[in-house]
C-alpha cells in the first residue's frame, strides 16, 4: 500500500507502510510463534500444536473506526492527528479507513466550518470540539460522534443537525460526547444521542459454518476494528467451540457480545460479561432480536465474576478477549485452579498472551491462528484453543 501522508512524513502511525504485505503477515506469524514457544513446548512440542494459516485482510480501506483529532481553526479545520507541536495535521483521506469513512470526513470538516464549532487548541486549552469519531457498519451506515468540551455547544449541534443529515444521509446515529477535562483521553463519560436511532447495526457476513447475528453498537461500546477479519475471528472461535460442544460457556470481556452471539446454540447456556453497561445493553438487544433464550449478558468485572462463581456455576468453556494488558494473574490463576475444561483466548497482544498461558500450566495449547486485524502496523490478533491436561 502506498500512502502520501506517510511518504511526506506527516503521519507515521502505520509503521509498516511500504513493506510488502505478505512479509508483514509472515513477520507477525513468526513473532507469535517465538513468543508462544514455551506454551508449545509445554503442550508436547511443535507436533502437538496445530498452527492454522493466517487470516489476511485487505491492505487498505479496512479500518471501520476513525478517531480523528480536530485542529486548526473554524475557517480551516483539520481532521486527523496532532504534530509534535500539538498542531492539527489533516488526514481526511487516510487510506486505511473504509471508503465510507473517507467519504464522510471531508463532509464533516465542512460541517465544522458551517456550524461554527471551534476546534480545541491543546496548548492554549481553548476551544470546544476535540474529536470526531466515525464508525462504519458493513451496510455502509455511520455512527458519528462529536467530542465536545461543554454542553453549551449542544444547541449549535442540534441547530445544524438537519443540514448534516442531508449532506451525510448514511449518518444514522449522531451523538455528542462531553469531555470537559484537559487530559489524554478520547472521550468522556456522558453521551447525548441527537438522532432517533441509538445503535448502529453491525451485520457481519455469514460463513459456511457460522450464522450472522446482527450486533448493535452503541456510542461507548467496543467493536473489532476490522469488520472483514472480525467475521472470520468469530467464525473460527465458533468452530472450535462447536467441536468441544460445551453445555455451558462464559464470554468474558464480551464487548457487544460477538463471541457469545456467534457461539450460542439451543440448549447451550452462554453468559457474556463486560464492564461497559452500554455494551451490555447492545448485546442484550442483539440476543433478544435473535431469539436466543439461553444467552444472557451482565455488566460486571470479568475477574470478579469468576471469583464469585461456585460449584455448578463454573462453565465448561470460557472465552476471554481482554485488552492489551491480558487477563492478569488473578483470573489466570482462577482458570488454572477451576473446573473449566477449555479456554478460547483471543488476544491483541501476544506478549501478554504468552505471559498468561505460563500462569495456566494445566491448560495446554492445542491450536493457534494469527489474524491480521491491523495491516500496515505491527499489531495483530491471535486466537488460541486450550485444553485441560
PDB file of N, CA, C and O in Angstrom, residues 95-167:
ATOM      1  N   UNK A  95      -5.866   6.292   3.910  1.00  0.00           N
ATOM      2  CA  UNK A  95      -6.154   5.137   3.077  1.00  0.00           C
ATOM      3  C   UNK A  95      -6.505   3.869   3.819  1.00  0.00           C
ATOM      4  O   UNK A  95      -7.018   2.929   3.200  1.00  0.00           O
ATOM      5  N   UNK A  96      -6.244   3.773   5.129  1.00  0.00           N
ATOM      6  CA  UNK A  96      -6.620   2.549   5.836  1.00  0.00           C
ATOM      7  C   UNK A  96      -8.068   2.608   6.316  1.00  0.00           C
ATOM      8  O   UNK A  96      -8.622   1.591   6.721  1.00  0.00           O
ATOM      9  N   UNK A  97      -8.688   3.780   6.276  1.00  0.00           N
ATOM     10  CA  UNK A  97     -10.098   3.901   6.660  1.00  0.00           C
ATOM     11  C   UNK A  97     -10.993   3.338   5.564  1.00  0.00           C
ATOM     12  O   UNK A  97     -10.640   3.373   4.377  1.00  0.00           O
ATOM     13  N   UNK A  98     -12.157   2.864   5.949  1.00  0.00           N
ATOM     14  CA  UNK A  98     -13.105   2.344   4.971  1.00  0.00           C
ATOM     15  C   UNK A  98     -13.521   3.451   4.003  1.00  0.00           C
ATOM     16  O   UNK A  98     -13.473   4.636   4.340  1.00  0.00           O
ATOM     17  N   UNK A  99     -13.946   3.075   2.802  1.00  0.00           N
ATOM     18  CA  UNK A  99     -14.364   4.094   1.828  1.00  0.00           C
ATOM     19  C   UNK A  99     -15.457   5.019   2.353  1.00  0.00           C
ATOM     20  O   UNK A  99     -15.453   6.218   2.064  1.00  0.00           O
ATOM     21  N   UNK A 100     -16.395   4.476   3.120  1.00  0.00           N
ATOM     22  CA  UNK A 100     -17.462   5.309   3.652  1.00  0.00           C
ATOM     23  C   UNK A 100     -16.963   6.365   4.609  1.00  0.00           C
ATOM     24  O   UNK A 100     -17.475   7.496   4.641  1.00  0.00           O
ATOM     25  N   UNK A 101     -15.965   6.015   5.417  1.00  0.00           N
ATOM     26  CA  UNK A 101     -15.384   6.992   6.339  1.00  0.00           C
ATOM     27  C   UNK A 101     -14.609   8.050   5.561  1.00  0.00           C
ATOM     28  O   UNK A 101     -14.696   9.244   5.861  1.00  0.00           O
ATOM     29  N   UNK A 102     -13.849   7.618   4.556  1.00  0.00           N
ATOM     30  CA  UNK A 102     -13.107   8.597   3.754  1.00  0.00           C
ATOM     31  C   UNK A 102     -14.054   9.570   3.051  1.00  0.00           C
ATOM     32  O   UNK A 102     -13.737  10.751   2.892  1.00  0.00           O
ATOM     33  N   UNK A 103     -15.200   9.084   2.629  1.00  0.00           N
ATOM     34  CA  UNK A 103     -16.176   9.972   2.009  1.00  0.00           C
ATOM     35  C   UNK A 103     -16.772  10.935   3.034  1.00  0.00           C
ATOM     36  O   UNK A 103     -17.073  12.089   2.718  1.00  0.00           O
ATOM     37  N   UNK A 104     -16.932  10.470   4.271  1.00  0.00           N
ATOM     38  CA  UNK A 104     -17.592  11.278   5.296  1.00  0.00           C
ATOM     39  C   UNK A 104     -16.699  12.370   5.867  1.00  0.00           C
ATOM     40  O   UNK A 104     -17.204  13.454   6.224  1.00  0.00           O
ATOM     41  N   UNK A 105     -15.402  12.138   5.983  1.00  0.00           N
ATOM     42  CA  UNK A 105     -14.535  13.078   6.692  1.00  0.00           C
ATOM     43  C   UNK A 105     -14.506  14.476   6.066  1.00  0.00           C
ATOM     44  O   UNK A 105     -14.587  15.475   6.785  1.00  0.00           O
ATOM     45  N   UNK A 106     -14.393  14.635   4.743  1.00  0.00           N
ATOM     46  CA  UNK A 106     -14.467  15.994   4.186  1.00  0.00           C
ATOM     47  C   UNK A 106     -15.811  16.669   4.453  1.00  0.00           C
ATOM     48  O   UNK A 106     -15.867  17.885   4.675  1.00  0.00           O
ATOM     49  N   UNK A 107     -16.893  15.893   4.433  1.00  0.00           N
ATOM     50  CA  UNK A 107     -18.207  16.457   4.733  1.00  0.00           C
ATOM     51  C   UNK A 107     -18.262  16.924   6.183  1.00  0.00           C
ATOM     52  O   UNK A 107     -18.822  17.990   6.492  1.00  0.00           O
ATOM     53  N   UNK A 108     -17.661  16.159   7.080  1.00  0.00           N
ATOM     54  CA  UNK A 108     -17.637  16.548   8.485  1.00  0.00           C
ATOM     55  C   UNK A 108     -16.767  17.782   8.706  1.00  0.00           C
ATOM     56  O   UNK A 108     -17.078  18.632   9.548  1.00  0.00           O
ATOM     57  N   UNK A 109     -15.681  17.908   7.933  1.00  0.00           N
ATOM     58  CA  UNK A 109     -14.861  19.129   8.018  1.00  0.00           C
ATOM     59  C   UNK A 109     -15.670  20.339   7.574  1.00  0.00           C
ATOM     60  O   UNK A 109     -15.613  21.410   8.204  1.00  0.00           O
ATOM     61  N   UNK A 110     -16.448  20.186   6.511  1.00  0.00           N
ATOM     62  CA  UNK A 110     -17.325  21.279   6.065  1.00  0.00           C
ATOM     63  C   UNK A 110     -18.363  21.610   7.130  1.00  0.00           C
ATOM     64  O   UNK A 110     -18.719  22.780   7.331  1.00  0.00           O
ATOM     65  N   UNK A 111     -18.853  20.581   7.812  1.00  0.00           N
ATOM     66  CA  UNK A 111     -19.852  20.802   8.863  1.00  0.00           C
ATOM     67  C   UNK A 111     -19.258  21.593  10.028  1.00  0.00           C
ATOM     68  O   UNK A 111     -19.927  22.459  10.602  1.00  0.00           O
ATOM     69  N   UNK A 112     -18.028  21.269  10.398  1.00  0.00           N
ATOM     70  CA  UNK A 112     -17.365  22.023  11.477  1.00  0.00           C
ATOM     71  C   UNK A 112     -17.301  23.498  11.109  1.00  0.00           C
ATOM     72  O   UNK A 112     -17.603  24.385  11.933  1.00  0.00           O
ATOM     73  N   UNK A 113     -16.944  23.777   9.882  1.00  0.00           N
ATOM     74  CA  UNK A 113     -16.842  25.162   9.420  1.00  0.00           C
ATOM     75  C   UNK A 113     -18.227  25.832   9.376  1.00  0.00           C
ATOM     76  O   UNK A 113     -18.397  26.947   9.883  1.00  0.00           O
ATOM     77  N   UNK A 114     -19.208  25.143   8.837  1.00  0.00           N
ATOM     78  CA  UNK A 114     -20.539  25.747   8.677  1.00  0.00           C
ATOM     79  C   UNK A 114     -21.247  25.953  10.016  1.00  0.00           C
ATOM     80  O   UNK A 114     -21.985  26.930  10.196  1.00  0.00           O
ATOM     81  N   UNK A 115     -21.025  25.045  10.958  1.00  0.00           N
ATOM     82  CA  UNK A 115     -21.710  25.145  12.248  1.00  0.00           C
ATOM     83  C   UNK A 115     -20.996  26.064  13.229  1.00  0.00           C
ATOM     84  O   UNK A 115     -21.553  26.424  14.268  1.00  0.00           O
ATOM     85  N   UNK A 116     -19.752  26.422  12.914  1.00  0.00           N
ATOM     86  CA  UNK A 116     -19.013  27.328  13.796  1.00  0.00           C
ATOM     87  C   UNK A 116     -18.471  26.673  15.048  1.00  0.00           C
ATOM     88  O   UNK A 116     -18.178  27.364  16.033  1.00  0.00           O
ATOM     89  N   UNK A 117     -18.315  25.359  15.037  1.00  0.00           N
ATOM     90  CA  UNK A 117     -17.720  24.666  16.180  1.00  0.00           C
ATOM     91  C   UNK A 117     -16.221  24.961  16.220  1.00  0.00           C
ATOM     92  O   UNK A 117     -15.504  24.704  15.262  1.00  0.00           O
ATOM     93  N   UNK A 118     -15.758  25.504  17.328  1.00  0.00           N
ATOM     94  CA  UNK A 118     -14.362  25.937  17.441  1.00  0.00           C
ATOM     95  C   UNK A 118     -13.470  24.749  17.803  1.00  0.00           C
ATOM     96  O   UNK A 118     -13.658  24.134  18.860  1.00  0.00           O
ATOM     97  N   UNK A 119     -12.506  24.386  16.949  1.00  0.00           N
ATOM     98  CA  UNK A 119     -11.595  23.287  17.295  1.00  0.00           C
ATOM     99  C   UNK A 119     -10.835  23.588  18.580  1.00  0.00           C
ATOM    100  O   UNK A 119     -10.459  24.739  18.857  1.00  0.00           O
ATOM    101  N   UNK A 120     -10.593  22.559  19.349  1.00  0.00           N
ATOM    102  CA  UNK A 120      -9.899  22.714  20.628  1.00  0.00           C
ATOM    103  C   UNK A 120      -8.411  22.920  20.379  1.00  0.00           C
ATOM    104  O   UNK A 120      -7.769  22.156  19.649  1.00  0.00           O
ATOM    105  N   UNK A 121      -7.871  23.950  21.009  1.00  0.00           N
ATOM    106  CA  UNK A 121      -6.441  24.267  20.931  1.00  0.00           C
ATOM    107  C   UNK A 121      -5.772  23.665  22.159  1.00  0.00           C
ATOM    108  O   UNK A 121      -5.950  24.159  23.277  1.00  0.00           O
ATOM    109  N   UNK A 122      -5.015  22.596  21.978  1.00  0.00           N
ATOM    110  CA  UNK A 122      -4.446  21.873  23.115  1.00  0.00           C
ATOM    111  C   UNK A 122      -3.471  22.725  23.918  1.00  0.00           C
ATOM    112  O   UNK A 122      -3.584  22.822  25.149  1.00  0.00           O
ATOM    113  N   UNK A 123      -2.468  23.383  23.292  1.00  0.00           N
ATOM    114  CA  UNK A 123      -1.545  24.189  24.099  1.00  0.00           C
ATOM    115  C   UNK A 123      -2.243  25.325  24.854  1.00  0.00           C
ATOM    116  O   UNK A 123      -1.922  25.597  26.014  1.00  0.00           O
ATOM    117  N   UNK A 124      -3.189  25.984  24.201  1.00  0.00           N
ATOM    118  CA  UNK A 124      -3.877  27.117  24.842  1.00  0.00           C
ATOM    119  C   UNK A 124      -5.031  26.671  25.728  1.00  0.00           C
ATOM    120  O   UNK A 124      -5.535  27.476  26.524  1.00  0.00           O
ATOM    121  N   UNK A 125      -5.454  25.434  25.595  1.00  0.00           N
ATOM    122  CA  UNK A 125      -6.592  24.906  26.338  1.00  0.00           C
ATOM    123  C   UNK A 125      -7.848  25.741  26.096  1.00  0.00           C
ATOM    124  O   UNK A 125      -8.615  26.042  27.014  1.00  0.00           O
ATOM    125  N   UNK A 126      -8.051  26.085  24.839  1.00  0.00           N
ATOM    126  CA  UNK A 126      -9.236  26.850  24.443  1.00  0.00           C
ATOM    127  C   UNK A 126      -9.921  26.152  23.273  1.00  0.00           C
ATOM    128  O   UNK A 126      -9.287  25.426  22.521  1.00  0.00           O
ATOM    129  N   UNK A 127     -11.204  26.417  23.135  1.00  0.00           N
ATOM    130  CA  UNK A 127     -11.964  25.824  22.043  1.00  0.00           C
ATOM    131  C   UNK A 127     -12.940  24.780  22.555  1.00  0.00           C
ATOM    132  O   UNK A 127     -13.026  24.525  23.764  1.00  0.00           O
ATOM    133  N   UNK A 128     -13.688  24.181  21.655  1.00  0.00           N
ATOM    134  CA  UNK A 128     -14.782  23.303  22.053  1.00  0.00           C
ATOM    135  C   UNK A 128     -14.723  21.895  21.471  1.00  0.00           C
ATOM    136  O   UNK A 128     -14.964  20.926  22.165  1.00  0.00           O
ATOM    137  N   UNK A 129     -14.448  21.765  20.179  1.00  0.00           N
ATOM    138  CA  UNK A 129     -14.535  20.465  19.526  1.00  0.00           C
ATOM    139  C   UNK A 129     -13.183  19.763  19.560  1.00  0.00           C
ATOM    140  O   UNK A 129     -12.216  20.227  18.969  1.00  0.00           O
ATOM    141  N   UNK A 130     -13.135  18.622  20.252  1.00  0.00           N
ATOM    142  CA  UNK A 130     -11.869  17.922  20.435  1.00  0.00           C
ATOM    143  C   UNK A 130     -11.640  16.802  19.413  1.00  0.00           C
ATOM    144  O   UNK A 130     -10.550  16.673  18.858  1.00  0.00           O
ATOM    145  N   UNK A 131     -12.646  15.988  19.206  1.00  0.00           N
ATOM    146  CA  UNK A 131     -12.506  14.839  18.302  1.00  0.00           C
ATOM    147  C   UNK A 131     -13.780  14.668  17.477  1.00  0.00           C
ATOM    148  O   UNK A 131     -14.873  15.077  17.898  1.00  0.00           O
ATOM    149  N   UNK A 132     -13.622  14.022  16.337  1.00  0.00           N
ATOM    150  CA  UNK A 132     -14.742  13.449  15.597  1.00  0.00           C
ATOM    151  C   UNK A 132     -14.450  11.959  15.473  1.00  0.00           C
ATOM    152  O   UNK A 132     -13.386  11.560  14.982  1.00  0.00           O
ATOM    153  N   UNK A 133     -15.390  11.136  15.938  1.00  0.00           N
ATOM    154  CA  UNK A 133     -15.239   9.690  15.921  1.00  0.00           C
ATOM    155  C   UNK A 133     -16.288   9.116  14.970  1.00  0.00           C
ATOM    156  O   UNK A 133     -17.484   9.384  15.128  1.00  0.00           O
ATOM    157  N   UNK A 134     -15.855   8.344  13.998  1.00  0.00           N
ATOM    158  CA  UNK A 134     -16.763   7.831  12.971  1.00  0.00           C
ATOM    159  C   UNK A 134     -16.588   6.327  12.844  1.00  0.00           C
ATOM    160  O   UNK A 134     -15.459   5.838  12.698  1.00  0.00           O
ATOM    161  N   UNK A 135     -17.708   5.590  12.887  1.00  0.00           N
ATOM    162  CA  UNK A 135     -17.702   4.142  12.687  1.00  0.00           C
ATOM    163  C   UNK A 135     -18.620   3.808  11.522  1.00  0.00           C
ATOM    164  O   UNK A 135     -19.740   4.328  11.441  1.00  0.00           O
ATOM    165  N   UNK A 136     -18.151   2.931  10.625  1.00  0.00           N
ATOM    166  CA  UNK A 136     -18.980   2.490   9.508  1.00  0.00           C
ATOM    167  C   UNK A 136     -19.382   1.031   9.685  1.00  0.00           C
ATOM    168  O   UNK A 136     -18.553   0.177  10.013  1.00  0.00           O
ATOM    169  N   UNK A 137     -20.643   0.747   9.458  1.00  0.00           N
ATOM    170  CA  UNK A 137     -21.153  -0.622   9.549  1.00  0.00           C
ATOM    171  C   UNK A 137     -20.915  -1.358   8.241  1.00  0.00           C
ATOM    172  O   UNK A 137     -20.621  -0.735   7.207  1.00  0.00           O
ATOM    173  N   UNK A 138     -21.083  -2.682   8.236  1.00  0.00           N
ATOM    174  CA  UNK A 138     -20.963  -3.421   6.967  1.00  0.00           C
ATOM    175  C   UNK A 138     -21.978  -2.986   5.924  1.00  0.00           C
ATOM    176  O   UNK A 138     -21.759  -3.196   4.727  1.00  0.00           O
ATOM    177  N   UNK A 139     -23.080  -2.379   6.353  1.00  0.00           N
ATOM    178  CA  UNK A 139     -24.107  -1.908   5.419  1.00  0.00           C
ATOM    179  C   UNK A 139     -23.839  -0.494   4.911  1.00  0.00           C
ATOM    180  O   UNK A 139     -24.639   0.053   4.144  1.00  0.00           O
ATOM    181  N   UNK A 140     -22.741   0.123   5.360  1.00  0.00           N
ATOM    182  CA  UNK A 140     -22.407   1.467   4.906  1.00  0.00           C
ATOM    183  C   UNK A 140     -23.044   2.573   5.714  1.00  0.00           C
ATOM    184  O   UNK A 140     -22.941   3.752   5.348  1.00  0.00           O
ATOM    185  N   UNK A 141     -23.693   2.238   6.835  1.00  0.00           N
ATOM    186  CA  UNK A 141     -24.251   3.264   7.711  1.00  0.00           C
ATOM    187  C   UNK A 141     -23.182   3.755   8.682  1.00  0.00           C
ATOM    188  O   UNK A 141     -22.207   3.051   8.963  1.00  0.00           O
ATOM    189  N   UNK A 142     -23.378   4.965   9.203  1.00  0.00           N
ATOM    190  CA  UNK A 142     -22.357   5.605  10.032  1.00  0.00           C
ATOM    191  C   UNK A 142     -22.878   5.959  11.418  1.00  0.00           C
ATOM    192  O   UNK A 142     -24.035   6.366  11.580  1.00  0.00           O
ATOM    193  N   UNK A 143     -22.008   5.821  12.387  1.00  0.00           N
ATOM    194  CA  UNK A 143     -22.166   6.390  13.727  1.00  0.00           C
ATOM    195  C   UNK A 143     -21.156   7.519  13.831  1.00  0.00           C
ATOM    196  O   UNK A 143     -19.950   7.295  13.700  1.00  0.00           O
ATOM    197  N   UNK A 144     -21.646   8.752  14.034  1.00  0.00           N
ATOM    198  CA  UNK A 144     -20.786   9.936  14.103  1.00  0.00           C
ATOM    199  C   UNK A 144     -20.892  10.531  15.492  1.00  0.00           C
ATOM    200  O   UNK A 144     -21.997  10.827  15.976  1.00  0.00           O
ATOM    201  N   UNK A 145     -19.742  10.730  16.137  1.00  0.00           N
ATOM    202  CA  UNK A 145     -19.705  11.275  17.494  1.00  0.00           C
ATOM    203  C   UNK A 145     -18.814  12.519  17.521  1.00  0.00           C
ATOM    204  O   UNK A 145     -17.677  12.485  17.052  1.00  0.00           O
ATOM    205  N   UNK A 146     -19.342  13.595  18.081  1.00  0.00           N
ATOM    206  CA  UNK A 146     -18.582  14.824  18.266  1.00  0.00           C
ATOM    207  C   UNK A 146     -18.199  14.917  19.736  1.00  0.00           C
ATOM    208  O   UNK A 146     -19.068  14.978  20.607  1.00  0.00           O
ATOM    209  N   UNK A 147     -16.899  14.927  20.016  1.00  0.00           N
ATOM    210  CA  UNK A 147     -16.428  15.030  21.392  1.00  0.00           C
ATOM    211  C   UNK A 147     -16.208  16.511  21.708  1.00  0.00           C
ATOM    212  O   UNK A 147     -15.321  17.153  21.131  1.00  0.00           O
ATOM    213  N   UNK A 148     -17.032  17.013  22.620  1.00  0.00           N
ATOM    214  CA  UNK A 148     -17.066  18.438  22.929  1.00  0.00           C
ATOM    215  C   UNK A 148     -16.582  18.706  24.340  1.00  0.00           C
ATOM    216  O   UNK A 148     -16.670  17.836  25.231  1.00  0.00           O
ATOM    217  N   UNK A 149     -16.161  19.933  24.540  1.00  0.00           N
ATOM    218  CA  UNK A 149     -15.690  20.333  25.859  1.00  0.00           C
ATOM    219  C   UNK A 149     -16.849  20.641  26.802  1.00  0.00           C
ATOM    220  O   UNK A 149     -16.738  20.441  28.004  1.00  0.00           O
ATOM    221  N   UNK A 150     -17.971  21.147  26.284  1.00  0.00           N
ATOM    222  CA  UNK A 150     -19.067  21.556  27.166  1.00  0.00           C
ATOM    223  C   UNK A 150     -20.409  21.320  26.502  1.00  0.00           C
ATOM    224  O   UNK A 150     -20.528  21.269  25.278  1.00  0.00           O
ATOM    225  N   UNK A 151     -21.445  21.217  27.331  1.00  0.00           N
ATOM    226  CA  UNK A 151     -22.808  21.022  26.825  1.00  0.00           C
ATOM    227  C   UNK A 151     -23.368  22.295  26.204  1.00  0.00           C
ATOM    228  O   UNK A 151     -24.422  22.248  25.553  1.00  0.00           O
ATOM    229  N   UNK A 152     -22.654  23.418  26.369  1.00  0.00           N
ATOM    230  CA  UNK A 152     -23.111  24.667  25.776  1.00  0.00           C
ATOM    231  C   UNK A 152     -23.155  24.639  24.263  1.00  0.00           C
ATOM    232  O   UNK A 152     -23.824  25.477  23.640  1.00  0.00           O
ATOM    233  N   UNK A 153     -22.456  23.650  23.654  1.00  0.00           N
ATOM    234  CA  UNK A 153     -22.449  23.547  22.200  1.00  0.00           C
ATOM    235  C   UNK A 153     -23.573  22.664  21.656  1.00  0.00           C
ATOM    236  O   UNK A 153     -23.749  22.559  20.436  1.00  0.00           O
ATOM    237  N   UNK A 154     -24.341  22.046  22.544  1.00  0.00           N
ATOM    238  CA  UNK A 154     -25.403  21.161  22.084  1.00  0.00           C
ATOM    239  C   UNK A 154     -26.471  21.885  21.252  1.00  0.00           C
ATOM    240  O   UNK A 154     -26.901  21.350  20.221  1.00  0.00           O
ATOM    241  N   UNK A 155     -26.916  23.090  21.661  1.00  0.00           N
ATOM    242  CA  UNK A 155     -27.885  23.784  20.806  1.00  0.00           C
ATOM    243  C   UNK A 155     -27.361  24.039  19.390  1.00  0.00           C
ATOM    244  O   UNK A 155     -28.112  23.937  18.405  1.00  0.00           O
ATOM    245  N   UNK A 156     -26.077  24.339  19.277  1.00  0.00           N
ATOM    246  CA  UNK A 156     -25.489  24.589  17.962  1.00  0.00           C
ATOM    247  C   UNK A 156     -25.503  23.302  17.123  1.00  0.00           C
ATOM    248  O   UNK A 156     -25.818  23.313  15.932  1.00  0.00           O
ATOM    249  N   UNK A 157     -25.157  22.192  17.763  1.00  0.00           N
ATOM    250  CA  UNK A 157     -25.175  20.921  17.045  1.00  0.00           C
ATOM    251  C   UNK A 157     -26.592  20.569  16.586  1.00  0.00           C
ATOM    252  O   UNK A 157     -26.804  20.150  15.454  1.00  0.00           O
ATOM    253  N   UNK A 158     -27.533  20.727  17.500  1.00  0.00           N
ATOM    254  CA  UNK A 158     -28.920  20.401  17.147  1.00  0.00           C
ATOM    255  C   UNK A 158     -29.430  21.308  16.030  1.00  0.00           C
ATOM    256  O   UNK A 158     -30.177  20.871  15.143  1.00  0.00           O
ATOM    257  N   UNK A 159     -29.039  22.564  16.058  1.00  0.00           N
ATOM    258  CA  UNK A 159     -29.483  23.516  15.046  1.00  0.00           C
ATOM    259  C   UNK A 159     -29.027  23.102  13.648  1.00  0.00           C
ATOM    260  O   UNK A 159     -29.760  23.258  12.668  1.00  0.00           O
ATOM    261  N   UNK A 160     -27.813  22.558  13.569  1.00  0.00           N
ATOM    262  CA  UNK A 160     -27.240  22.221  12.256  1.00  0.00           C
ATOM    263  C   UNK A 160     -27.349  20.735  11.930  1.00  0.00           C
ATOM    264  O   UNK A 160     -26.834  20.312  10.887  1.00  0.00           O
ATOM    265  N   UNK A 161     -28.010  19.958  12.795  1.00  0.00           N
ATOM    266  CA  UNK A 161     -28.080  18.517  12.580  1.00  0.00           C
ATOM    267  C   UNK A 161     -28.782  18.171  11.272  1.00  0.00           C
ATOM    268  O   UNK A 161     -28.359  17.258  10.548  1.00  0.00           O
ATOM    269  N   UNK A 162     -29.854  18.888  10.946  1.00  0.00           N
ATOM    270  CA  UNK A 162     -30.582  18.609   9.709  1.00  0.00           C
ATOM    271  C   UNK A 162     -29.715  18.763   8.483  1.00  0.00           C
ATOM    272  O   UNK A 162     -29.777  17.946   7.553  1.00  0.00           O
ATOM    273  N   UNK A 163     -28.891  19.809   8.473  1.00  0.00           N
ATOM    274  CA  UNK A 163     -28.001  20.022   7.336  1.00  0.00           C
ATOM    275  C   UNK A 163     -26.969  18.898   7.241  1.00  0.00           C
ATOM    276  O   UNK A 163     -26.625  18.444   6.135  1.00  0.00           O
ATOM    277  N   UNK A 164     -26.487  18.431   8.389  1.00  0.00           N
ATOM    278  CA  UNK A 164     -25.527  17.330   8.373  1.00  0.00           C
ATOM    279  C   UNK A 164     -26.176  16.062   7.834  1.00  0.00           C
ATOM    280  O   UNK A 164     -25.587  15.366   6.983  1.00  0.00           O
ATOM    281  N   UNK A 165     -27.373  15.753   8.284  1.00  0.00           N
ATOM    282  CA  UNK A 165     -28.047  14.542   7.832  1.00  0.00           C
ATOM    283  C   UNK A 165     -28.359  14.607   6.338  1.00  0.00           C
ATOM    284  O   UNK A 165     -28.359  13.585   5.646  1.00  0.00           O
ATOM    285  N   UNK A 166     -28.617  15.816   5.839  1.00  0.00           N
ATOM    286  CA  UNK A 166     -28.880  15.970   4.411  1.00  0.00           C
ATOM    287  C   UNK A 166     -27.610  15.741   3.596  1.00  0.00           C
ATOM    288  O   UNK A 166     -27.628  15.097   2.544  1.00  0.00           O
ATOM    289  N   UNK A 167     -26.480  16.255   4.103  1.00  0.00           N
ATOM    290  CA  UNK A 167     -25.210  16.092   3.395  1.00  0.00           C
ATOM    291  C   UNK A 167     -24.638  14.685   3.570  1.00  0.00           C
ATOM    292  O   UNK A 167     -23.899  14.194   2.714  1.00  0.00           O
TER     293      UNK A 167
END
